[in-house]
Coordinates of C-alpha atoms and ligand atoms in Angstrom, one line a residue:
M22 CA 28.5 -12.2 -19.6
A23 CA 28.4 -12.5 -15.8
K24 CA 28.0 -9.9 -13.5
I25 CA 30.1 -9.0 -10.6
A26 CA 29.6 -7.8 -8.1
I27 CA 31.5 -6.3 -4.6
N28 CA 30.3 -7.2 -1.1
I29 CA 30.4 -4.2 1.0
A30 CA 30.8 -5.6 4.1
T31 CA 33.5 -8.1 3.6
G32 CA 35.1 -7.1 0.7
S33 CA 34.7 -10.3 -1.5
L34 CA 33.6 -10.6 -4.8
Q35 CA 30.0 -11.6 -5.5
Q36 CA 29.3 -13.7 -9.4
E37 CA 25.9 -12.6 -9.1
E38 CA 24.0 -10.2 -7.7
I39 CA 21.0 -11.3 -5.8
I40 CA 17.7 -9.6 -6.2
V41 CA 15.1 -10.6 -3.5
G42 CA 11.1 -10.3 -4.0
I43 CA 9.6 -9.1 -1.1
D44 CA 4.8 -9.5 -0.4
L45 CA 4.3 -7.1 1.8
G46 CA 0.9 -8.2 2.7
T47 CA -1.7 -6.5 4.8
T48 CA -1.1 -9.4 7.8
N49 CA 1.8 -11.1 7.0
S50 CA 5.0 -10.2 4.8
L51 CA 8.2 -12.4 3.5
V52 CA 11.0 -12.4 1.4
A53 CA 11.8 -14.5 -1.5
I54 CA 15.0 -15.6 -3.6
I55 CA 15.7 -17.7 -6.5
H56 CA 18.2 -20.5 -5.3
P57 CA 21.6 -19.8 -6.3
E58 CA 21.9 -23.6 -6.8
T59 CA 19.1 -25.1 -7.5
K60 CA 17.2 -21.8 -9.7
Q61 CA 14.7 -22.6 -7.7
P62 CA 12.0 -19.8 -5.8
V63 CA 12.6 -19.9 -1.9
A64 CA 11.1 -17.8 0.7
L65 CA 13.4 -17.1 3.8
K66 CA 12.6 -19.1 6.6
E67 CA 14.8 -17.4 10.2
Y68 CA 13.5 -18.8 13.6
D69 CA 12.6 -15.1 15.8
G70 CA 12.1 -17.1 18.6
G71 CA 8.5 -15.3 18.3
S72 CA 6.3 -17.4 16.7
A73 CA 3.7 -19.6 18.4
S74 CA 4.9 -22.9 17.2
G75 CA 8.4 -22.0 17.7
D76 CA 8.7 -23.3 13.9
E77 CA 10.6 -21.7 11.4
S78 CA 8.6 -19.3 9.2
P79 CA 9.1 -17.5 6.3
L80 CA 5.9 -15.0 7.6
V81 CA 6.8 -11.7 9.0
P82 CA 3.5 -10.3 10.7
S83 CA 3.4 -6.9 9.4
L84 CA 3.0 -5.5 12.5
V85 CA 4.9 -2.4 14.0
Y86 CA 5.0 -1.5 17.5
F87 CA 6.5 1.5 19.1
D88 CA 7.9 1.2 22.8
P89 CA 7.8 4.0 24.9
A90 CA 10.9 5.2 23.8
S91 CA 9.8 5.2 20.0
N92 CA 11.9 2.1 18.6
A93 CA 10.3 -0.2 16.4
V94 CA 10.0 -3.5 17.1
V95 CA 8.7 -5.5 14.4
G96 CA 6.8 -8.8 13.3
N97 CA 6.3 -11.7 16.1
R98 CA 8.0 -9.8 18.5
A99 CA 5.4 -7.0 18.0
K100 CA 2.4 -9.5 18.6
P101 CA 2.0 -9.6 22.5
F102 CA 1.4 -6.2 22.5
L103 CA -1.4 -6.0 20.0
L104 CA -3.2 -7.1 23.0
S105 CA -1.3 -5.4 25.9
E106 CA -0.7 -2.4 24.5
P107 CA -3.3 -1.7 21.0
E108 CA -2.5 1.8 20.8
R109 CA 1.0 1.6 20.3
T110 CA 0.5 -1.4 18.2
I111 CA 0.2 -0.8 14.5
F112 CA -1.5 -3.8 12.2
S113 CA -2.7 -3.5 8.8
A114 CA -0.2 -0.2 7.6
K115 CA -1.1 -1.5 3.9
R116 CA -4.9 -0.5 4.5
L117 CA -3.4 3.1 4.6
M118 CA -1.0 3.3 2.2
G119 CA -1.7 6.3 -0.1
K120 CA -5.2 6.9 1.5
S121 CA -6.4 10.4 3.0
Y122 CA -8.5 10.4 6.3
N123 CA -11.7 11.3 4.2
D124 CA -11.0 7.5 2.3
L125 CA -10.9 5.7 6.1
K126 CA -13.6 7.6 7.8
N127 CA -16.2 4.7 8.2
K128 CA -14.0 2.4 9.3
G129 CA -12.2 4.3 12.1
S130 CA -13.5 1.8 14.2
F131 CA -11.2 -0.5 12.6
F132 CA -8.2 0.7 13.9
S133 CA -6.9 0.3 17.4
Y134 CA -4.8 2.7 17.5
K135 CA -4.6 6.7 16.6
I136 CA -5.3 8.2 12.9
M137 CA -5.2 11.6 12.6
D138 CA -8.4 13.0 11.8
D139 CA -7.7 16.4 9.9
G140 CA -10.7 15.8 8.1
T141 CA -9.4 17.1 4.6
E142 CA -8.0 15.0 1.4
S143 CA -4.3 15.1 2.3
L144 CA -2.8 11.8 3.3
V145 CA -3.2 10.0 6.8
K146 CA -0.6 9.8 10.1
V147 CA -0.7 7.7 12.5
Q148 CA -0.1 8.6 15.9
V149 CA 1.3 7.0 19.0
G150 CA 2.3 9.2 21.6
E151 CA 4.0 12.2 20.9
K152 CA 5.3 11.4 17.2
F153 CA 3.4 10.8 14.1
Y154 CA 3.7 8.2 11.7
S155 CA 2.6 8.0 7.8
P156 CA 2.6 4.6 6.4
V157 CA 5.7 5.0 4.1
D158 CA 7.6 5.0 7.3
L159 CA 4.9 2.2 8.9
S160 CA 5.6 0.0 5.9
G161 CA 9.5 1.1 6.0
Y162 CA 9.9 -1.0 9.2
I163 CA 8.6 -3.8 7.8
L164 CA 10.7 -3.5 4.5
K165 CA 13.9 -2.9 6.9
E166 CA 13.1 -6.2 8.8
L167 CA 12.4 -8.3 6.0
K168 CA 15.8 -6.8 4.6
T169 CA 17.7 -7.7 7.7
R170 CA 16.5 -11.0 7.5
A171 CA 17.4 -12.1 4.1
E172 CA 21.0 -10.5 4.9
H173 CA 21.5 -12.9 8.0
I174 CA 21.0 -15.6 6.3
L175 CA 22.4 -14.8 3.3
K176 CA 24.9 -13.3 4.8
T177 CA 25.7 -10.5 2.4
P178 CA 24.2 -7.2 2.0
V179 CA 20.9 -7.0 0.2
T180 CA 20.1 -4.0 -1.8
K181 CA 17.9 -4.3 -4.5
T182 CA 14.1 -5.8 -4.3
V183 CA 11.3 -6.4 -6.2
I184 CA 8.1 -5.5 -4.1
T185 CA 4.4 -6.8 -4.9
V186 CA 1.1 -4.6 -4.6
P187 CA -2.3 -5.6 -5.1
A188 CA -3.6 -4.8 -8.6
Y189 CA -6.1 -2.7 -8.2
F190 CA -3.0 -0.4 -6.1
N191 CA -3.4 3.1 -7.5
D192 CA -0.6 5.6 -8.7
A193 CA -0.3 7.1 -5.0
Q194 CA 0.1 3.7 -3.3
R195 CA 2.4 2.4 -5.6
Q196 CA 4.7 5.3 -4.7
A197 CA 4.1 5.0 -1.4
T198 CA 5.3 1.7 -1.7
R199 CA 8.4 2.7 -3.7
D200 CA 9.3 5.6 -0.9
A201 CA 9.1 2.4 1.8
G202 CA 11.4 0.6 -0.1
R203 CA 14.0 3.5 -0.3
L204 CA 12.8 4.3 3.6
A205 CA 14.1 0.8 4.6
G206 CA 17.9 1.0 2.5
L207 CA 16.2 -1.1 -0.6
D208 CA 16.2 -0.2 -4.4
V209 CA 12.9 -0.7 -5.8
L210 CA 13.6 -1.9 -9.2
R211 CA 10.4 -2.5 -10.3
I212 CA 6.4 -2.7 -8.1
I213 CA 5.0 -5.9 -9.7
N214 CA 1.1 -6.8 -9.5
E215 CA 0.3 -9.4 -6.8
P216 CA -1.8 -11.7 -8.9
T217 CA 1.1 -11.2 -11.6
A218 CA 3.6 -12.6 -9.2
A219 CA 1.3 -15.2 -8.5
S220 CA 1.2 -16.2 -12.2
L221 CA 4.9 -16.1 -12.6
S222 CA 5.3 -18.8 -9.8
Y223 CA 3.3 -21.4 -11.7
G224 CA 5.2 -20.8 -14.6
F225 CA 2.5 -18.5 -16.8
G226 CA 4.0 -15.6 -18.5
L227 CA 7.4 -17.2 -19.1
N228 CA 6.8 -18.6 -22.6
K229 CA 6.4 -16.0 -24.7
E230 CA 4.8 -18.5 -27.4
E231 CA 1.8 -18.8 -24.7
N232 CA -1.3 -16.5 -24.3
K233 CA -3.5 -17.4 -21.3
T234 CA -6.5 -15.7 -19.2
I235 CA -5.8 -16.4 -15.8
A236 CA -7.8 -15.9 -12.8
V237 CA -6.4 -15.1 -9.5
Y238 CA -8.4 -15.8 -6.4
D239 CA -7.0 -14.6 -3.2
L240 CA -8.6 -15.4 0.0
G241 CA -6.6 -14.1 3.3
G242 CA -7.0 -13.0 6.7
G243 CA -8.9 -10.1 6.5
T244 CA -9.1 -9.3 2.3
F245 CA -10.6 -10.7 -0.5
D246 CA -9.5 -10.1 -4.0
I247 CA -10.5 -11.5 -7.9
S248 CA -8.3 -10.5 -10.9
I249 CA -8.6 -11.3 -14.4
L250 CA -5.3 -11.1 -16.4
R251 CA -4.9 -11.8 -19.8
I252 CA -0.9 -12.6 -21.0
T253 CA 0.2 -12.2 -24.6
A254 CA 3.6 -12.9 -25.5
G255 CA 4.5 -12.4 -21.9
I256 CA 2.7 -8.7 -20.9
F257 CA 0.8 -9.0 -18.3
E258 CA -2.7 -7.1 -18.3
V259 CA -4.9 -6.6 -15.6
L260 CA -8.2 -7.0 -17.3
S261 CA -10.6 -6.2 -14.3
T262 CA -10.3 -6.8 -10.2
N263 CA -12.8 -6.9 -7.7
G264 CA -13.1 -8.0 -4.2
D265 CA -13.9 -7.0 -0.3
T266 CA -11.4 -5.4 1.1
Y267 CA -13.1 -6.8 4.6
L268 CA -13.5 -10.5 4.1
G269 CA -11.4 -13.0 4.8
G270 CA -10.4 -16.0 6.9
D271 CA -11.2 -13.7 9.9
D272 CA -14.9 -13.8 9.2
M273 CA -14.5 -17.7 9.1
D274 CA -13.2 -17.3 12.9
Q275 CA -15.6 -15.3 13.8
A276 CA -18.6 -17.3 12.2
I277 CA -17.3 -20.1 14.3
V278 CA -17.5 -18.2 17.6
S279 CA -21.2 -16.7 16.9
Y280 CA -21.8 -20.5 16.4
W281 CA -20.4 -21.4 19.6
K282 CA -21.8 -18.9 21.6
E283 CA -25.2 -20.0 20.4
Q284 CA -24.7 -23.7 20.5
A285 CA -23.1 -22.7 24.6
A286 CA -26.2 -20.5 25.2
A287 CA -24.1 -20.0 28.5
P288 CA -22.9 -16.9 30.6
W289 CA -19.1 -17.5 30.3
A290 CA -19.1 -17.7 26.3
N291 CA -19.7 -13.7 26.5
D292 CA -17.2 -13.0 29.0
A293 CA -15.3 -10.2 27.5
A294 CA -11.7 -11.9 28.9
M295 CA -13.0 -15.0 26.7
Q296 CA -13.5 -13.7 23.1
Q297 CA -10.0 -13.3 22.3
A298 CA -9.4 -17.1 23.7
L299 CA -12.6 -18.3 21.7
R300 CA -11.6 -16.3 18.8
L301 CA -8.1 -18.2 18.7
K302 CA -9.7 -21.4 19.4
A303 CA -12.1 -20.8 16.6
E304 CA -9.2 -20.7 14.5
E305 CA -7.2 -23.4 15.3
A306 CA -10.7 -25.1 14.1
K307 CA -10.7 -24.3 11.3
R308 CA -6.8 -25.0 10.5
H309 CA -7.7 -28.3 11.8
L310 CA -10.9 -29.3 9.5
S311 CA -8.6 -28.5 6.7
S312 CA -7.9 -31.9 6.5
N313 CA -10.1 -33.1 9.4
E314 CA -13.5 -34.0 9.6
L315 CA -13.7 -33.4 13.2
F316 CA -12.5 -30.9 15.6
T317 CA -12.8 -31.2 19.5
G318 CA -11.7 -28.8 21.7
E319 CA -12.2 -27.2 24.9
I320 CA -11.5 -23.9 26.8
N321 CA -11.2 -23.9 30.9
G322 CA -13.4 -27.1 31.1
H323 CA -16.1 -26.0 28.3
Q324 CA -16.3 -28.7 25.7
L325 CA -16.2 -27.1 22.2
E326 CA -17.0 -29.4 19.5
L327 CA -17.4 -28.6 15.5
S328 CA -17.7 -30.9 12.2
L329 CA -16.7 -30.0 9.1
D330 CA -20.0 -29.9 7.9
Q331 CA -21.5 -27.5 10.2
F332 CA -18.1 -25.2 9.4
N333 CA -18.8 -25.5 5.7
N334 CA -22.5 -24.3 6.7
L335 CA -20.9 -22.1 8.6
V336 CA -18.8 -20.1 5.8
S337 CA -20.8 -21.0 2.5
P338 CA -22.4 -17.8 3.0
L339 CA -18.8 -15.7 3.0
L340 CA -17.9 -18.0 -0.3
E341 CA -21.2 -17.1 -2.0
K342 CA -20.1 -13.6 -1.5
T343 CA -16.7 -14.4 -3.2
I344 CA -18.1 -16.0 -5.9
N345 CA -20.3 -12.8 -6.5
S346 CA -17.1 -11.1 -7.1
C347 CA -15.9 -13.5 -9.5
T348 CA -19.1 -13.1 -11.8
A349 CA -18.7 -9.5 -11.1
A350 CA -14.9 -9.5 -12.3
L351 CA -15.9 -11.5 -15.2
K352 CA -18.4 -9.2 -16.5
D353 CA -15.9 -6.2 -16.3
A354 CA -13.1 -8.3 -18.3
E355 CA -16.1 -8.4 -20.8
L356 CA -15.5 -12.3 -20.3
T357 CA -17.3 -15.8 -19.4
K358 CA -15.6 -18.7 -17.5
A359 CA -15.2 -20.8 -20.7
D360 CA -12.4 -18.0 -21.2
I361 CA -10.9 -18.5 -17.8
D362 CA -7.5 -20.6 -18.5
E363 CA -6.0 -21.3 -15.1
V364 CA -7.2 -20.2 -11.9
V365 CA -4.6 -19.9 -9.8
L366 CA -5.1 -19.6 -5.7
V367 CA -3.3 -17.2 -3.4
G368 CA -3.5 -16.1 0.9
G369 CA -3.9 -19.1 3.6
S370 CA -7.7 -19.4 3.2
T371 CA -7.8 -21.0 0.2
R372 CA -6.4 -24.0 1.8
V373 CA -9.9 -24.9 3.1
P374 CA -11.2 -27.5 1.0
L375 CA -14.6 -25.6 0.4
V376 CA -12.8 -22.6 -1.0
K377 CA -10.9 -25.2 -3.4
K378 CA -14.2 -27.3 -4.3
T379 CA -16.6 -23.7 -4.5
V380 CA -13.9 -22.1 -6.7
G381 CA -13.3 -25.1 -9.1
D382 CA -17.0 -25.9 -9.5
F383 CA -17.7 -22.0 -10.2
F384 CA -15.1 -21.8 -13.3
G385 CA -15.1 -25.2 -14.1
S386 CA -10.9 -25.0 -15.5
H387 CA -8.0 -26.5 -13.6
V388 CA -7.0 -24.9 -9.9
N389 CA -3.2 -24.4 -9.8
D390 CA -3.0 -24.6 -6.5
S391 CA 0.3 -26.9 -6.0
V392 CA 2.5 -23.9 -4.8
N393 CA 2.1 -22.4 -0.8
P394 CA -0.4 -19.8 -1.1
D395 CA 1.1 -18.0 1.5
E396 CA 4.2 -17.9 -0.3
V397 CA 3.2 -17.7 -3.7
V398 CA 3.2 -14.5 -4.0
A399 CA 6.7 -13.3 -2.8
L400 CA 8.0 -16.5 -5.0
G401 CA 6.7 -14.7 -8.3
A402 CA 8.6 -11.3 -6.9
A403 CA 11.4 -13.5 -6.9
I404 CA 11.6 -15.0 -10.2
Q405 CA 10.3 -11.6 -11.8
A406 CA 13.6 -9.9 -9.5
D407 CA 15.8 -12.8 -11.4
I408 CA 14.3 -11.9 -14.4
L409 CA 15.4 -8.4 -13.8
A410 CA 18.9 -9.3 -12.7
G411 CA 19.8 -10.8 -16.1
N412 CA 20.3 -14.5 -14.4
N413 CA 17.7 -15.6 -16.3
K414 CA 19.3 -15.6 -20.1
D415 CA 16.3 -17.0 -22.0
L416 CA 13.7 -14.0 -21.2
L417 CA 14.2 -10.5 -22.6
L418 CA 14.2 -7.5 -21.1
L419 CA 11.8 -4.9 -22.4
D420 CA 12.8 -1.1 -23.0
I421 CA 12.6 0.4 -19.8
T422 CA 13.2 4.1 -18.6
P423 CA 16.6 4.3 -16.7
L424 CA 15.1 7.2 -14.4
S425 CA 11.8 8.7 -12.6
L426 CA 10.2 11.4 -14.7
G427 CA 7.8 13.7 -12.8
I428 CA 7.1 17.8 -12.1
E429 CA 7.4 20.0 -9.0
T430 CA 5.0 20.8 -6.8
A431 CA 4.5 22.9 -4.2
G432 CA 7.3 23.3 -1.8
G433 CA 10.0 21.9 -4.6
L434 CA 9.0 18.3 -4.4
M435 CA 9.4 16.1 -6.7
D436 CA 6.4 14.5 -7.9
V437 CA 7.0 11.5 -9.9
L438 CA 4.4 10.2 -12.6
I439 CA 6.6 7.8 -14.7
P440 CA 8.9 5.7 -12.0
R441 CA 12.1 4.6 -13.0
N442 CA 12.0 1.2 -14.9
A443 CA 8.9 1.6 -16.3
K444 CA 8.6 -0.3 -19.3
I445 CA 8.4 1.8 -22.7
P446 CA 6.2 3.1 -24.3
Q447 CA 4.5 4.5 -21.2
K448 CA 1.9 7.1 -20.8
A449 CA 0.7 8.2 -17.1
A450 CA -1.5 11.5 -16.1
R451 CA -2.4 13.3 -13.2
Q452 CA -4.7 16.1 -11.9
Y453 CA -2.8 19.8 -10.0
T454 CA -4.5 22.9 -9.2
T455 CA -3.7 26.3 -8.4
Q456 CA -2.7 27.9 -5.0
I457 CA -3.7 31.5 -5.1
D458 CA -7.6 32.9 -6.5
G459 CA -7.6 34.4 -9.6
Q460 CA -4.1 32.5 -10.8
P461 CA -3.8 33.0 -14.3
G462 CA -1.2 30.5 -15.3
M463 CA 1.3 27.7 -14.0
R464 CA 4.6 26.8 -14.4
I465 CA 5.1 23.1 -15.4
S466 CA 8.9 22.1 -14.5
V467 CA 10.0 18.6 -15.8
F468 CA 12.7 16.8 -14.0
Q469 CA 14.6 13.6 -14.2
G470 CA 15.6 11.7 -10.9
E471 CA 15.4 10.1 -7.7
R472 CA 15.2 12.2 -5.2
D473 CA 12.3 13.7 -3.3
L474 CA 13.7 17.6 -3.7
V475 CA 13.7 18.7 -7.4
K476 CA 16.3 21.1 -6.6
D477 CA 18.3 17.5 -6.4
N478 CA 17.3 16.1 -9.8
R479 CA 18.0 17.3 -13.2
K480 CA 15.7 19.8 -15.1
L481 CA 14.8 18.4 -18.5
A482 CA 12.3 21.6 -19.5
E483 CA 9.6 23.9 -18.3
F484 CA 7.0 25.8 -19.8
N485 CA 3.9 27.7 -18.9
L486 CA 0.2 26.8 -19.2
S487 CA -0.9 30.3 -19.8
N488 CA -4.2 32.3 -20.0
I489 CA -6.2 29.9 -17.4
P490 CA -9.8 31.9 -16.7
G491 CA -10.4 33.5 -13.7
M492 CA -11.4 31.1 -10.7
P493 CA -11.2 30.7 -7.1
A494 CA -8.2 28.4 -6.2
G495 CA -8.6 25.1 -5.7
M496 CA -11.1 25.2 -8.4
P497 CA -9.2 24.6 -11.9
K498 CA -8.1 20.9 -12.7
V499 CA -4.8 21.4 -14.5
E500 CA -4.3 17.7 -15.7
V501 CA -0.2 16.8 -16.8
S502 CA 0.2 13.9 -19.2
F503 CA 3.5 12.8 -19.7
L504 CA 4.2 10.2 -23.0
I505 CA 7.4 8.4 -23.5
N506 CA 7.1 6.8 -27.0
A507 CA 8.8 4.1 -28.2
D508 CA 12.1 5.4 -29.2
G509 CA 12.2 7.2 -25.4
I510 CA 10.7 10.8 -26.5
L511 CA 8.9 12.2 -23.8
T512 CA 6.3 14.4 -24.4
V513 CA 4.6 16.1 -21.6
S514 CA 1.5 18.5 -22.0
A515 CA -1.0 20.2 -19.4
K516 CA -4.6 21.0 -20.2
E517 CA -6.7 23.0 -18.1
L518 CA -10.0 21.1 -18.1
R519 CA -12.4 23.0 -17.2
S520 CA -11.6 25.9 -19.8
G521 CA -10.0 23.4 -22.5
V522 CA -6.7 25.6 -22.2
E523 CA -3.7 23.8 -23.7
Q524 CA 0.0 23.2 -24.0
A525 CA 2.4 20.7 -24.8
I526 CA 6.3 20.3 -25.0
E527 CA 8.7 17.6 -26.4
V528 CA 12.2 16.5 -24.5
K529 CA 14.6 13.7 -24.8
P530 CA 15.4 12.7 -21.3
Q531 CA 18.3 10.4 -21.5
Y532 CA 20.3 13.3 -23.7
G533 CA 23.9 13.9 -22.3
L534 CA 23.7 11.4 -19.4
S535 CA 25.9 8.7 -19.6
D536 CA 25.4 5.3 -17.7
T537 CA 27.7 6.0 -15.0
D538 CA 25.9 9.4 -14.4
V539 CA 22.6 7.6 -14.0
E540 CA 24.2 5.0 -11.7
K541 CA 25.2 8.3 -9.8
M542 CA 21.9 9.5 -9.4
L543 CA 20.9 5.9 -8.1
L544 CA 23.2 5.7 -5.4
E545 CA 22.5 8.9 -4.0
S546 CA 18.8 8.4 -3.5
I547 CA 19.2 5.8 -1.5
T548 CA 22.3 7.2 0.7
H549 CA 20.3 10.3 1.1
A550 CA 16.3 8.6 1.1
K551 CA 16.4 9.1 5.3
D552 CA 17.1 12.9 4.6
D553 CA 15.0 13.3 2.0
I554 CA 11.5 11.4 3.2
A555 CA 12.1 13.1 6.1
T556 CA 12.5 16.5 4.0
R557 CA 9.2 15.8 2.0
A558 CA 7.6 14.8 5.2
L559 CA 8.4 18.2 7.1
V560 CA 7.6 20.3 3.4
E561 CA 4.2 18.6 3.2
A562 CA 3.4 19.1 6.8
R563 CA 4.1 22.9 6.6
T564 CA 1.9 22.9 2.9
E565 CA -0.4 21.3 5.3
G566 CA -0.1 24.2 7.7
E567 CA -0.5 26.7 5.8
Q568 CA -3.4 25.5 3.7
L569 CA -5.4 25.2 7.3
L570 CA -4.2 28.6 8.2
K571 CA -5.6 30.0 5.0
T572 CA -8.5 28.3 4.9
T573 CA -9.5 29.1 8.6
E574 CA -8.7 33.0 8.2
R575 CA -11.4 33.1 5.2
F576 CA -13.7 30.7 7.0
L577 CA -13.3 33.4 10.3
Q578 CA -13.6 36.4 7.5
K579 CA -16.9 35.2 6.7
N580 CA -18.3 34.0 10.1
A581 CA -16.9 35.8 13.0
T582 CA -20.0 36.8 13.8
Q583 CA -21.6 33.5 14.6
L584 CA -18.7 32.3 16.9
S585 CA -19.0 32.8 20.7
Q586 CA -16.0 34.9 22.3
E587 CA -14.4 32.1 23.6
E588 CA -13.8 30.1 20.6
L589 CA -12.8 33.5 18.8
L590 CA -10.1 33.4 21.2
S591 CA -8.7 30.3 21.2
T592 CA -8.8 29.6 17.9
A593 CA -6.4 32.9 17.4
A594 CA -4.0 31.5 20.0
A595 CA -4.3 27.8 18.1
M596 CA -3.5 29.8 15.1
Q597 CA -0.6 31.5 16.2
A598 CA 0.7 28.0 17.8
L599 CA 0.4 26.6 14.4
Q600 CA 1.9 30.1 12.7
L601 CA 5.3 29.5 15.3
A602 CA 5.6 25.8 14.2
L603 CA 5.6 26.5 11.0
T604 CA 9.1 28.2 11.5
M605 CA 10.3 25.4 13.0
E606 CA 11.9 22.0 11.5
D607 CA 9.6 19.9 13.7
K608 CA 7.2 17.5 11.6
D609 CA 5.3 16.6 14.4
L610 CA 5.2 19.6 16.5
I611 CA 3.4 21.0 13.1
H612 CA 1.2 18.1 12.9
K613 CA 0.4 18.5 16.6
K614 CA -1.0 21.6 16.0
V615 CA -2.6 21.5 13.1
E616 CA -4.8 18.9 15.1
E617 CA -5.3 20.8 18.0
L618 CA -6.9 23.8 15.8
N619 CA -8.9 21.3 14.1
D620 CA -10.3 19.8 17.2
I621 CA -11.1 23.5 17.7
S622 CA -12.3 24.6 15.3
R623 CA -14.4 21.1 13.9
P624 CA -17.5 21.9 16.5
Y625 CA -18.2 25.2 15.2
A626 CA -17.5 24.6 11.8
E627 CA -20.2 21.8 12.0
R628 CA -22.6 24.1 13.3
V629 CA -22.2 26.9 11.2
M630 CA -22.4 24.4 8.2
D631 CA -25.8 23.1 9.9
Q632 CA -27.1 26.5 10.2
A633 CA -26.5 27.4 6.5
V634 CA -27.9 24.0 5.0
A635 CA -31.2 24.6 7.8
G636 CA -30.8 28.3 5.7
A637 CA -31.3 26.9 2.4
M638 CA -33.6 24.5 3.2
K639 CA -35.8 27.3 4.5
G640 CA -38.8 28.4 2.1
K641 CA -38.6 25.1 -0.1
A642 CA -41.2 22.8 -0.7
I643 CA -40.2 19.4 -0.3
Ligands
AMP730 P1 -2.8 -14.6 5.0 O1 -3.6 -12.9 4.3 O2 -2.8 -14.7 3.0 O3 -1.6 -14.9 5.6 O4 -4.2 -16.1 5.4 C1 -4.1 -15.9 6.7 C2 -5.5 -16.8 6.7 O5 -5.4 -18.5 6.3 C3 -5.4 -16.9 8.2 O6 -7.3 -16.3 8.3 C4 -5.7 -18.0 8.6 O7 -6.3 -18.6 9.8 C5 -5.8 -18.7 7.2 N1 -5.2 -20.0 7.6 C6 -4.1 -20.6 7.6 N2 -3.8 -21.8 7.2 C7 -5.1 -22.4 6.8 C8 -5.0 -23.6 7.2 N3 -4.4 -24.8 7.2 N4 -7.0 -24.3 6.9 C9 -8.0 -23.1 6.7 N5 -7.0 -21.3 7.1 C10 -5.8 -21.4 7.2

């Protein structure tokens, strides 16, 4: 039976629903579909007036610039601001997804914009002027741009998508990606791994009879990933991943710049204004050498030259690093090179001939490079989308969960453990802790639905994990596990890992829910996405603010005598300001007050800590 959808904009009937595939990349993003006539995957191209060459390109730079009125400008149009207003131009937002400030501490200098330092484990925010943006917000802007582009080209509303993420993305990073989609007004049917998408582009995994082991080598502008996948009966399993999150084509450019500087040994080459021009020239040389033997160019009358041999010498140490990662990935997968049936190349930097040669020599198996390496992931996402749309009749869909399943956390938020559309059987687990000292029990409330606040979702069950031994807040480790068996029955269990106290319950999630109910819940999750995500951000900001007030109070009780009068007064004032902000509906204000209190307490907290360490060392023989 053919599906019929109504185009809300035109009121016309559509035969088939288009579900787009999106590659949300660190440097570039793109959107692809299965062409309704040719049935082939294609990346959507649009001339937006911003690309340097003036060509149509499917690549949308993953950049967001915020103008002084806080309007977001995305993609090529944001590019010029990378240089002119770096503190307002966000690049590499993907690197921030699901990360806390602590995760990024040592990478601070990499980002030219301000990442809020609250010194905690809570998720990062980027500060631009008086506004704070979460990585979800930032990726949301990029996805919105891709949605608009697709709608513009297809002349029809686009509401459903499959988005790709790196194979090593954890639960939180995947959930953040889903939220970003929702924020952009997209129903994210599934999140799939980038290497899986790339393999699908080559048709691997589409034939149910075929079992294969695949190495996906992905060298982009700034990151390198190697993933080893096994496909059995159409099911993809990631056996191992390895790589370097700060290695890619940019490093090749940098190596060329250093070489030229060394060659020139002239003062002009070290001139600060010259660096950017040299870098751009280096990239041009690199691209040129992908199909030529020699590059010659000039900057302001200074001659520059690079031969293919010289270039190969420069990049071989970088490639050696990637090969070390490949060796490590094989080892983790407990495989040898001979076990690899196919190698798939992904990422613009695999256009470098020496990369292809090095990878081919190492694995000694067939290297698949016929699909455009910039598009291969998005095209695979489009293939997966088409399968989910039911357009590809040859492929059976597996049983899936119709709605997300999760539990209630602080502030009445829904914490999803098993996302919608997950394959059945399925299991997931996450750790939680207590908020109060000596808390003896924890209530586990299980919900089903797509909204951010549990009050808007459907409650399935509730139980108490009791008899937790007395411990300070934050000490107990309660692991909540969800298990859906092949019959769709969900078992929820909770276990305090330090003491072993345990409790479990069984529920039937779909009970009493019709298809119409499910549809309605899905639709509501999209129409309320903006408000929901804003509410979540406010609740999270409040929880963070309350937590900070508590820890500061505790710190003062213990250490007040070591603080100066001035420190005590400024701390009290900052605490009061935060207290007041917590009563208001403004997350940006709360973040600002959290930041201010942190700025005041950081110096003396460090000082007290140092003294404590020094005290503890005293009298100890070293
Ligand atoms: P990606 O992150 O996958 O978009 O890859 C971008 C990287 O690929 C950048 O470092 C580009 O300089 C590089 N790149 C693109 N085209 C070529 C080419 N023809 N030869 C060499 N490198 C390229």
